[in-house]
Short mmCIF file of C-alpha atoms in Angstrom, two decimals:
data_model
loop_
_atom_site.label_atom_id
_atom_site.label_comp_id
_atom_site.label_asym_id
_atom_site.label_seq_id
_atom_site.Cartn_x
_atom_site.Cartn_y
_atom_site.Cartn_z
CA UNK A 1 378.07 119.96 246.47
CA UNK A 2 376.01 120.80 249.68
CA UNK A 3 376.27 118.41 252.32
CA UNK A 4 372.33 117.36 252.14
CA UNK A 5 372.68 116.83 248.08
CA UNK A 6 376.04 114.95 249.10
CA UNK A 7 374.08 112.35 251.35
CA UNK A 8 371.40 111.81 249.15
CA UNK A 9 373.63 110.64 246.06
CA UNK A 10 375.33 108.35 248.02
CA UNK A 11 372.24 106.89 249.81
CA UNK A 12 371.11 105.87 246.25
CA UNK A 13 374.61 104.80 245.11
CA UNK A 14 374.90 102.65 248.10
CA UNK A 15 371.01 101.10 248.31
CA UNK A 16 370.48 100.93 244.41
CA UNK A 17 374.04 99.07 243.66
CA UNK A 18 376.68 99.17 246.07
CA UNK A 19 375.06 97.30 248.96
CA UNK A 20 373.47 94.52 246.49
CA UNK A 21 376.99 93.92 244.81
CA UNK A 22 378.14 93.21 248.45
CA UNK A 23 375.52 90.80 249.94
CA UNK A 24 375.30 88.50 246.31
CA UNK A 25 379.24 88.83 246.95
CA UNK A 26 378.88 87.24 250.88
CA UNK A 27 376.20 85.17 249.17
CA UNK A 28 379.03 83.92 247.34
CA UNK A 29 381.04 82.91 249.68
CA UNK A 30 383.40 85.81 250.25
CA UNK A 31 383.85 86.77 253.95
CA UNK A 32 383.38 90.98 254.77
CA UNK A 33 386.18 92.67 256.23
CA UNK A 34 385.30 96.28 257.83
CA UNK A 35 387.09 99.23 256.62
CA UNK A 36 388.40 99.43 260.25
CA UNK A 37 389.76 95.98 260.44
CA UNK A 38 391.30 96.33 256.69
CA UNK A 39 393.64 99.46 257.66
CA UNK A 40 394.37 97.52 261.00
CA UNK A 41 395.80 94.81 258.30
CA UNK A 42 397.53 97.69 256.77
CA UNK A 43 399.22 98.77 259.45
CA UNK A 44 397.34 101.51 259.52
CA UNK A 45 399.45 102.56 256.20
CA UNK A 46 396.54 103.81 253.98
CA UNK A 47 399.69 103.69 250.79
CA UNK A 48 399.72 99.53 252.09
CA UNK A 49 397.42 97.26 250.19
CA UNK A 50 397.65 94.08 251.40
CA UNK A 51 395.72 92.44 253.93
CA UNK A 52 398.71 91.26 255.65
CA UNK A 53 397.52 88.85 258.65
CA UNK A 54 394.63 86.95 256.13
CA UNK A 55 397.91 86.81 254.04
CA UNK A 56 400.25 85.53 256.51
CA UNK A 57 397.69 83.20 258.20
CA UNK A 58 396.81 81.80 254.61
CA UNK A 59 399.69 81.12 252.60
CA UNK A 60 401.23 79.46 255.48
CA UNK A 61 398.50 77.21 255.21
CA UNK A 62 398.29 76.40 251.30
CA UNK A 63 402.27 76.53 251.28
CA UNK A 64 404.70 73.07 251.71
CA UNK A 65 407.69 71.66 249.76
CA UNK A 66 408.81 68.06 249.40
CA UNK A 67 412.34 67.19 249.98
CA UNK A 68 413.36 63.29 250.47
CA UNK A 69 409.68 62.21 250.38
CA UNK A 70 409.15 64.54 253.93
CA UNK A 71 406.81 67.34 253.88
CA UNK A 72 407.86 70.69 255.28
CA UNK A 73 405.88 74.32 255.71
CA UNK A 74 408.04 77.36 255.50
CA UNK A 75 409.24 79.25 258.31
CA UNK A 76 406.83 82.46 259.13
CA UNK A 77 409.42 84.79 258.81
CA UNK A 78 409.96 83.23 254.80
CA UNK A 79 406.36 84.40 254.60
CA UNK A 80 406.10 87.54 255.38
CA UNK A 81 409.29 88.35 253.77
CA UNK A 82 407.50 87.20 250.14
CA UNK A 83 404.01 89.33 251.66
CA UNK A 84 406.78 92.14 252.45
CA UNK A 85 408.48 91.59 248.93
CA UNK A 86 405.26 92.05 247.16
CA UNK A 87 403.88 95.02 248.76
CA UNK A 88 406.84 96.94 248.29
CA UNK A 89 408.03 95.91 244.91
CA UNK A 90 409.64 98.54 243.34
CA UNK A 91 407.11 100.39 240.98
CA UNK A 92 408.61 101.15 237.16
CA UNK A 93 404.99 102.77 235.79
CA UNK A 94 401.43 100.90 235.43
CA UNK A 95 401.48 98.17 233.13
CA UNK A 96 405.27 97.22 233.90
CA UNK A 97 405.05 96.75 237.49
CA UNK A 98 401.14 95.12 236.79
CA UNK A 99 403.35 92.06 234.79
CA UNK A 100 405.82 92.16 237.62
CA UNK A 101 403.38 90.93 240.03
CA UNK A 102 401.41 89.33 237.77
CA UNK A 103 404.65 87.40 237.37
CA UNK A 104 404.94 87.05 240.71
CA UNK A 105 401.68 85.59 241.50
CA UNK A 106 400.83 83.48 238.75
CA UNK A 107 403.05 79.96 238.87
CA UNK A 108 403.32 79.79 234.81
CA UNK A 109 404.88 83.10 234.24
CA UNK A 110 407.69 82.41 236.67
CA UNK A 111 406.26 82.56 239.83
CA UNK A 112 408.36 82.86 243.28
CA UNK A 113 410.74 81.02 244.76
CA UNK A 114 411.78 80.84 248.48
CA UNK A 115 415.36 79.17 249.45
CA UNK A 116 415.41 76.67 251.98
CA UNK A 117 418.53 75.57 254.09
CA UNK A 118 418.57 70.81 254.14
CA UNK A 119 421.58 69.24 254.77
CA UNK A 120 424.11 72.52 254.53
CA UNK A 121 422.61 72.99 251.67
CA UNK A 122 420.43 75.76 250.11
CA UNK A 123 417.33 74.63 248.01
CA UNK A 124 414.62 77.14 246.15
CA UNK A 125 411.47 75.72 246.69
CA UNK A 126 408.37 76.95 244.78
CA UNK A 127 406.11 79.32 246.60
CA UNK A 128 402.43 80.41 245.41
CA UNK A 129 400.50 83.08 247.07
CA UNK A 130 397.26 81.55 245.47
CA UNK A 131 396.10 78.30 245.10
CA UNK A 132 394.85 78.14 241.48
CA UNK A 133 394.21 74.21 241.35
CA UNK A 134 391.86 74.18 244.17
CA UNK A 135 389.74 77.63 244.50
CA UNK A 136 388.16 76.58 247.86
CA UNK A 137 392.02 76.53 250.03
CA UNK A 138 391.99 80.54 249.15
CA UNK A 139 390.54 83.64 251.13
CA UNK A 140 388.34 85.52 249.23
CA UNK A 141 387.11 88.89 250.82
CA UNK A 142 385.40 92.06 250.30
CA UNK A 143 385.09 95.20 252.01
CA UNK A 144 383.67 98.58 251.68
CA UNK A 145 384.93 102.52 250.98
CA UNK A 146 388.71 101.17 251.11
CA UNK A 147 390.72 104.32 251.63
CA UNK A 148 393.98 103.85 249.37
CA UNK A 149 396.69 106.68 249.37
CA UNK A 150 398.90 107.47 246.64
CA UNK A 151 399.76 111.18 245.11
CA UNK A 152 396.09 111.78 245.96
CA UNK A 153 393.78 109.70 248.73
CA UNK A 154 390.98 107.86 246.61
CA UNK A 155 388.19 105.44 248.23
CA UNK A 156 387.32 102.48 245.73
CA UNK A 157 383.63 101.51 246.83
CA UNK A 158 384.34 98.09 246.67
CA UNK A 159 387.11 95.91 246.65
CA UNK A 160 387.54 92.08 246.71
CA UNK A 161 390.85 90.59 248.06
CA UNK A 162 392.11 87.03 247.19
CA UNK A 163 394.50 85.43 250.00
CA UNK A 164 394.90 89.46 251.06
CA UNK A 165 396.15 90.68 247.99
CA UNK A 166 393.77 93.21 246.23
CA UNK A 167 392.28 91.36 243.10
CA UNK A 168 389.12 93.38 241.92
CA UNK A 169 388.21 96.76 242.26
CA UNK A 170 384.55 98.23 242.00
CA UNK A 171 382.99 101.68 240.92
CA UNK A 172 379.38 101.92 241.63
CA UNK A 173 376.74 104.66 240.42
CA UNK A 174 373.02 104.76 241.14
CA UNK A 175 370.62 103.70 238.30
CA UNK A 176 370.38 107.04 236.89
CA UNK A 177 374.10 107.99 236.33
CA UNK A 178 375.59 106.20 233.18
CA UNK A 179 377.67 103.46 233.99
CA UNK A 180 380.54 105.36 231.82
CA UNK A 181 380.88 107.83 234.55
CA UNK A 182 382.04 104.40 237.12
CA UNK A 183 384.91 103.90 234.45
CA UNK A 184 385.76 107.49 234.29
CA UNK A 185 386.46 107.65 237.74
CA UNK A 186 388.07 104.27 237.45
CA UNK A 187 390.42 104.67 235.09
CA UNK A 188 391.19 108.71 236.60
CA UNK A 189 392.49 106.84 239.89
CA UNK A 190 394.98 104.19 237.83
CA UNK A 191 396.54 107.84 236.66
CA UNK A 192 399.72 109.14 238.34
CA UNK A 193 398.42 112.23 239.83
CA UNK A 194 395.85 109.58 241.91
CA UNK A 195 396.78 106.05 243.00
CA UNK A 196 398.00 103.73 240.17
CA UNK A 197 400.23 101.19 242.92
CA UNK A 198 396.78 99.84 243.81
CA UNK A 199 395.92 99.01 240.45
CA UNK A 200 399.03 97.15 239.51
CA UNK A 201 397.78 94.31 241.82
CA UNK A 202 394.08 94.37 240.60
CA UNK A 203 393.30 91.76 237.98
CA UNK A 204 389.22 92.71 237.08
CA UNK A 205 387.78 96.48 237.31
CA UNK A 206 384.21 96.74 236.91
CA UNK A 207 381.92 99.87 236.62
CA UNK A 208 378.46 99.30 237.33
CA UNK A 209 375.38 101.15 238.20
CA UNK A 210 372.89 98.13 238.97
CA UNK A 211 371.30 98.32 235.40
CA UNK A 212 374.55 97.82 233.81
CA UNK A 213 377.92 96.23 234.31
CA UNK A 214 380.75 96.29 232.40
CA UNK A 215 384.40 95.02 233.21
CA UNK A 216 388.43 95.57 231.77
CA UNK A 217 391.57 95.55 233.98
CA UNK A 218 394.57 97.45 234.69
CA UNK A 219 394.79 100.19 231.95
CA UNK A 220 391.77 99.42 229.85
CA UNK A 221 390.64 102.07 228.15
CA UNK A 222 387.02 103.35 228.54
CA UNK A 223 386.10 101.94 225.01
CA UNK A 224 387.05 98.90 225.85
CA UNK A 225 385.46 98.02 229.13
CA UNK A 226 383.17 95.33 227.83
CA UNK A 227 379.48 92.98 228.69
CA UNK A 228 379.64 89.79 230.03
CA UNK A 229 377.06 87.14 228.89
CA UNK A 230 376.88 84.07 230.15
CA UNK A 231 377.01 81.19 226.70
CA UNK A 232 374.36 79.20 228.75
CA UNK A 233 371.27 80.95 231.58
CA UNK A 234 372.51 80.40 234.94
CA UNK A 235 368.94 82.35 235.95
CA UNK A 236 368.70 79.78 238.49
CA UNK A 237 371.88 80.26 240.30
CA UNK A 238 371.72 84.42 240.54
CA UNK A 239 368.23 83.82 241.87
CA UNK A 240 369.38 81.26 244.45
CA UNK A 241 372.17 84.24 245.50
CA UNK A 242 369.71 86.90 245.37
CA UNK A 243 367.00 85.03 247.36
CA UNK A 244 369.61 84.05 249.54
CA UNK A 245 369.18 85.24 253.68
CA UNK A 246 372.54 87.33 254.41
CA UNK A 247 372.07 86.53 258.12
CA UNK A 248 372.34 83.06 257.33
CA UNK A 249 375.54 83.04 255.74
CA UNK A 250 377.25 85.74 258.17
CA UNK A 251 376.83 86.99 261.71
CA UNK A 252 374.61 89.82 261.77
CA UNK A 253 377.05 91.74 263.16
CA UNK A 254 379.53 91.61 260.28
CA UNK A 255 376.33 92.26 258.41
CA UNK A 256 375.87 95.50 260.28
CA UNK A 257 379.17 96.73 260.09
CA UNK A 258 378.99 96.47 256.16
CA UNK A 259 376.09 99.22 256.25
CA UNK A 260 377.67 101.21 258.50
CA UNK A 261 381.15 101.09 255.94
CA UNK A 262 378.30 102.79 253.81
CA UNK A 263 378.75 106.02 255.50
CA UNK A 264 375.08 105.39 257.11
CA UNK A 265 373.66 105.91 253.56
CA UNK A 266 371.79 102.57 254.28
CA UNK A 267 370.37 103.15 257.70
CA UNK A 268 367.53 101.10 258.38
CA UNK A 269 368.29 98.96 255.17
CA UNK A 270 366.71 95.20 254.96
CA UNK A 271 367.59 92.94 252.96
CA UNK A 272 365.30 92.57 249.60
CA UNK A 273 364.52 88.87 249.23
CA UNK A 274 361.79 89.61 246.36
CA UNK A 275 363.37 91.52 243.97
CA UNK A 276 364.03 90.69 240.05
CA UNK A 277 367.76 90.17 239.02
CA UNK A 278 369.16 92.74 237.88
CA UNK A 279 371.83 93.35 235.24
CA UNK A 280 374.38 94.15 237.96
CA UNK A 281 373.12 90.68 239.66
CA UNK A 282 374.08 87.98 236.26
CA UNK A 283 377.54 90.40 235.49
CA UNK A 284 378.72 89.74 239.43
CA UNK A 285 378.06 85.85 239.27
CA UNK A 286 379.38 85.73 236.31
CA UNK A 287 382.44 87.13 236.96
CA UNK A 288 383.48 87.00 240.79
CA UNK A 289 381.92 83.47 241.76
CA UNK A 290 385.97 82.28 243.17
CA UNK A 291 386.99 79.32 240.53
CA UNK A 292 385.22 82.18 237.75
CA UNK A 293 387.64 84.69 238.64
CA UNK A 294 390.81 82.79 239.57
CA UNK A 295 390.33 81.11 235.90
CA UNK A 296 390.30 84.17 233.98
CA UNK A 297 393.05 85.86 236.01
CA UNK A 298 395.75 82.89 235.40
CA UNK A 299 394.20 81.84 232.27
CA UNK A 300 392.62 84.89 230.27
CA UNK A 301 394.70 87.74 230.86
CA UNK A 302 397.84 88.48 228.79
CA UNK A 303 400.59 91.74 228.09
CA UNK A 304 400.77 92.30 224.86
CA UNK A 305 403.40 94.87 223.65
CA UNK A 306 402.46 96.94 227.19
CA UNK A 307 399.23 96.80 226.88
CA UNK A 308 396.98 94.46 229.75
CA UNK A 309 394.44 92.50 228.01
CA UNK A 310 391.44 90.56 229.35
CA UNK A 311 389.49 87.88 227.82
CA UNK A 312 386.08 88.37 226.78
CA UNK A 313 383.30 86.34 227.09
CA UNK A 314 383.02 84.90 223.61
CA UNK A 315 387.12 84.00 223.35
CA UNK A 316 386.53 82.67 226.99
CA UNK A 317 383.82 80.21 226.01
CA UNK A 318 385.37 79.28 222.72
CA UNK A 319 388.38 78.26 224.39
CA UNK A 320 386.57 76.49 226.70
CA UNK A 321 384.83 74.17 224.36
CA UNK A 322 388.33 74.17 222.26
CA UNK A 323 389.58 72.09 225.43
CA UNK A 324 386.50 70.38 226.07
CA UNK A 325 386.27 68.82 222.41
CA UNK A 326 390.23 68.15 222.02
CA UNK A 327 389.76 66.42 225.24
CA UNK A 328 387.49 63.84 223.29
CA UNK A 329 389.04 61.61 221.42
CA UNK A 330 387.47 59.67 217.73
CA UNK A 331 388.29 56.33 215.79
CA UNK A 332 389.12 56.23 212.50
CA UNK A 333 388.08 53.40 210.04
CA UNK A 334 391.48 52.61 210.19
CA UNK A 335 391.36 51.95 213.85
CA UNK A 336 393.64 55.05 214.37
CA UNK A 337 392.38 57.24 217.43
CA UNK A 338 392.67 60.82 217.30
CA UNK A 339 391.43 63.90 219.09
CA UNK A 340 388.76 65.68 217.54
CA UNK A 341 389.34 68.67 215.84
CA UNK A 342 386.83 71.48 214.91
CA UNK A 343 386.35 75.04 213.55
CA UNK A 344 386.20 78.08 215.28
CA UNK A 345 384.18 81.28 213.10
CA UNK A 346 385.38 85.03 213.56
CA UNK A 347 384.59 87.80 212.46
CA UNK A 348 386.96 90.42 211.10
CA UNK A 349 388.47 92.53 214.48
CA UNK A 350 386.87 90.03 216.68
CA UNK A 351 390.30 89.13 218.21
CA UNK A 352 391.27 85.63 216.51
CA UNK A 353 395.01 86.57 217.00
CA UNK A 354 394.42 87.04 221.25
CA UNK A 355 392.19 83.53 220.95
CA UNK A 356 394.81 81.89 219.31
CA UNK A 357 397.70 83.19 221.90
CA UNK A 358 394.80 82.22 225.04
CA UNK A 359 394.33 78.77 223.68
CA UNK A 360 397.84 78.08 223.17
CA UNK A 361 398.94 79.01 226.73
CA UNK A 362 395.51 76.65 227.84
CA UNK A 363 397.29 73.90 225.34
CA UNK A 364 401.07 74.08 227.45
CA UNK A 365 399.54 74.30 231.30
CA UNK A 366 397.09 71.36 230.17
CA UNK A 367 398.89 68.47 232.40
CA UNK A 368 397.21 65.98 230.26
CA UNK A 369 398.70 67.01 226.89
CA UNK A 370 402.80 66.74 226.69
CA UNK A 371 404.65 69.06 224.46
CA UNK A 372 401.54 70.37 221.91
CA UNK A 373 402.38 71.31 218.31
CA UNK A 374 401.18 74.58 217.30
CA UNK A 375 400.98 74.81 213.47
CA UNK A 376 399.31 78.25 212.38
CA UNK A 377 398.79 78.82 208.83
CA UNK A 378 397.56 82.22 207.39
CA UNK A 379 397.03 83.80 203.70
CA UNK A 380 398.30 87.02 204.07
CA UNK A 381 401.98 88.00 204.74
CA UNK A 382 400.71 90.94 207.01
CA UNK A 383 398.66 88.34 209.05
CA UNK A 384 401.20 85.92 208.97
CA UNK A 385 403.77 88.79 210.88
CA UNK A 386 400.40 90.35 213.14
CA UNK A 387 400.01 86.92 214.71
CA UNK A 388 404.31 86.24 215.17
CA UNK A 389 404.08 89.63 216.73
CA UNK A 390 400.86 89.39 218.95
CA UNK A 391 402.71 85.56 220.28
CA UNK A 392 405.96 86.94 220.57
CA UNK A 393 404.49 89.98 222.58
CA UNK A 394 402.66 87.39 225.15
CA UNK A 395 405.97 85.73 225.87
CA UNK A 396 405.13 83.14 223.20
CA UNK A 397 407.72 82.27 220.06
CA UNK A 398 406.12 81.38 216.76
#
């Protein structure tokens, strides 16, 4: 492609949907990291993807232990051995080493543990490189053209980092290139001629081309990438992130620096204060406002038989209400109180077996219900052996 043709796709790329996806994202409340300062974080290592001081710095702060009724932080060095542990982990394919870390970082699927020396004695104390209880003690941040090196180099337009560790990436296409061709490319770089490592620490991939968004994660096929809608308008809160001033919510400098990530395809670029919502606009507060996307990663995504699996948006709201109305709680005429119970419709295909599997790991991390009873009845004998499998593939016995 000439060099001239070059520029002027990715002027249009960057004005028409990548530079809107990053100010609603620092509208948001995610902080912008250059490209420069990112591969400073990496050492300079372009095969590193951690962000390894906003790492450090941050899960020494949202890390203690308890031992005698004294609080104590761990020791730095603890730290960045468990930073050091992840970024290296040993990689055994796509999907495996995805659940390794998965494993790693979420606290319910085993989590990490670091030993500590107390009276001659060695104690493993729980460790958590997020802090899924309270969204606002985490890091979130986003930067720009992030160069990641594997069998092949590959440049991600955007990616979003929780507490340093790469969480989201995002493929973006001007208005006139189908949003099919952001997946392509997407799911050619998780492939092991390109760079897959990066992917096994990614949680939500989304193609978008400002029109259109659609999301999946780690190994979702292109068929499969999916719509979010939103059960209930939140018109007014994209418009109060759209309308938003950038310079208000970040130095103008960092501001700055995120056009000219952009390759100088946005030279002279102002922020649009007037414009409509777009389709890229409801799909990005949707899914990457911080307590959003730390919800569906520990609570929506599941392996099943080696495949990675994300919720969608109608199993994500149905659960939702599931909690909300077993949460309530009715009198009989016999004075007996219960919890509600209720009746959720499917339709063939629709994924009752994954909504079932979702709910029940919501039911168990629930700290307000104590050892739930799971009693699943079906009419078929197939069904009755597709659900065993589908819970006993999620690391849940029927």
């Amino acid at each position: 492609m000439p060099e001239s043709i070059f520029k002027s796709v990715h002027f249009d790329e960057a004005r028409q949907s990548q530079l809107p996806f990053i100010e609603l994202l620092l509208n948001m409340g995610y902080k912008y990291i250059s490209a420069e300062d990112a591969l400073k974080q990496r050492q300079g290592n372009t095969s590193n993807f951690i962000l390894s001081e906003i790492a450090a710095k941050k899960l020494m702060e949202i890390n203690s232990y308890e031992i005698s009724g004294a609080e104590y932080k761990f020791s730095e060095k603890d730290v960045r051995d468990a930073i050091d542990e992840l970024e290296n982990i040993q990689y055994e394919g796509l999907i495996d080493t995805a659940q390794k870390i998965y494993n790693i970082i979420m606290p319910t699927s085993g989590g990490r543990t670091i030993k500590v020396s107390y009276g001659g004695k060695s104690i493993s104390k729980n460790f958590r490189f997020i802090d899924f209880k309270n969204p606002k003690n985490n890091e979130f941040h986003v930067t720009a053209e992030f160069e990641a090196t594997g069998r092949q180099n590959i440049r991600p337009d955007i990616v979003c980092f929780v507490n340093g560790i790469p969480f989201a990436v995002i493929e973006n296409k001007k208005s006139s290139v189908a949003v099919s061709e952001a997946i392509n490319q997407m799911n050619r770089n998780q492939g092991p001629e390109y760079c897959p490592r990066l992917f096994a620490y990614t949680q939500l991939l989304v193609g978008t081309n400002n029109k259109e968004l659609q999301y999946g994660t780690t190994g979702t096929p292109n068929k499969f990438y999916a719509v979010w809608k939103e059960k209930e308008s939140n018109e007014e809160e994209i418009d109060a992130c759209v309308e938003k001033l950038i310079k208000k919510q970040i130095p103008l400098e960092t501001y700055k620096q995120a056009l000219a990530d952009l390759n100088g395809a946005t030279d002279g670029h102002t922020q649009k204060l007037d414009r409509l919502p777009t389709e890229q606009d409801r799909g990005v507060v949707s899914l990457f406002e911080p307590a959003r996307l730390l919800d569906l990663t520990k609570n929506y995504i599941l392996f099943d038989a080696g495949v990675k699996k994300l919720s969608r948006y109608q199993q994500y709201f149905a659960i939702h209400k599931m909690l909300e109305h077993i949460s309530e709680e009715e009198t009989t005429k016999e004075g007996i109180t219960r919890r509600k119970g209720g009746l959720v419709w499917h339709t063939q295909g629709s994924g009752k077996s994954l909504t079932m599997v979702m709910f029940v790991k919501a039911l168990i991390e629930n700290p307000h219900i104590v050892s739930p009873r799971v009693i699943i009845v079906t009419d078929r004998k197939d069904l009755d052996k597709q659900i065993k499998d589908t819970f006993k593939n999620c690391n849940l016995k029927k």
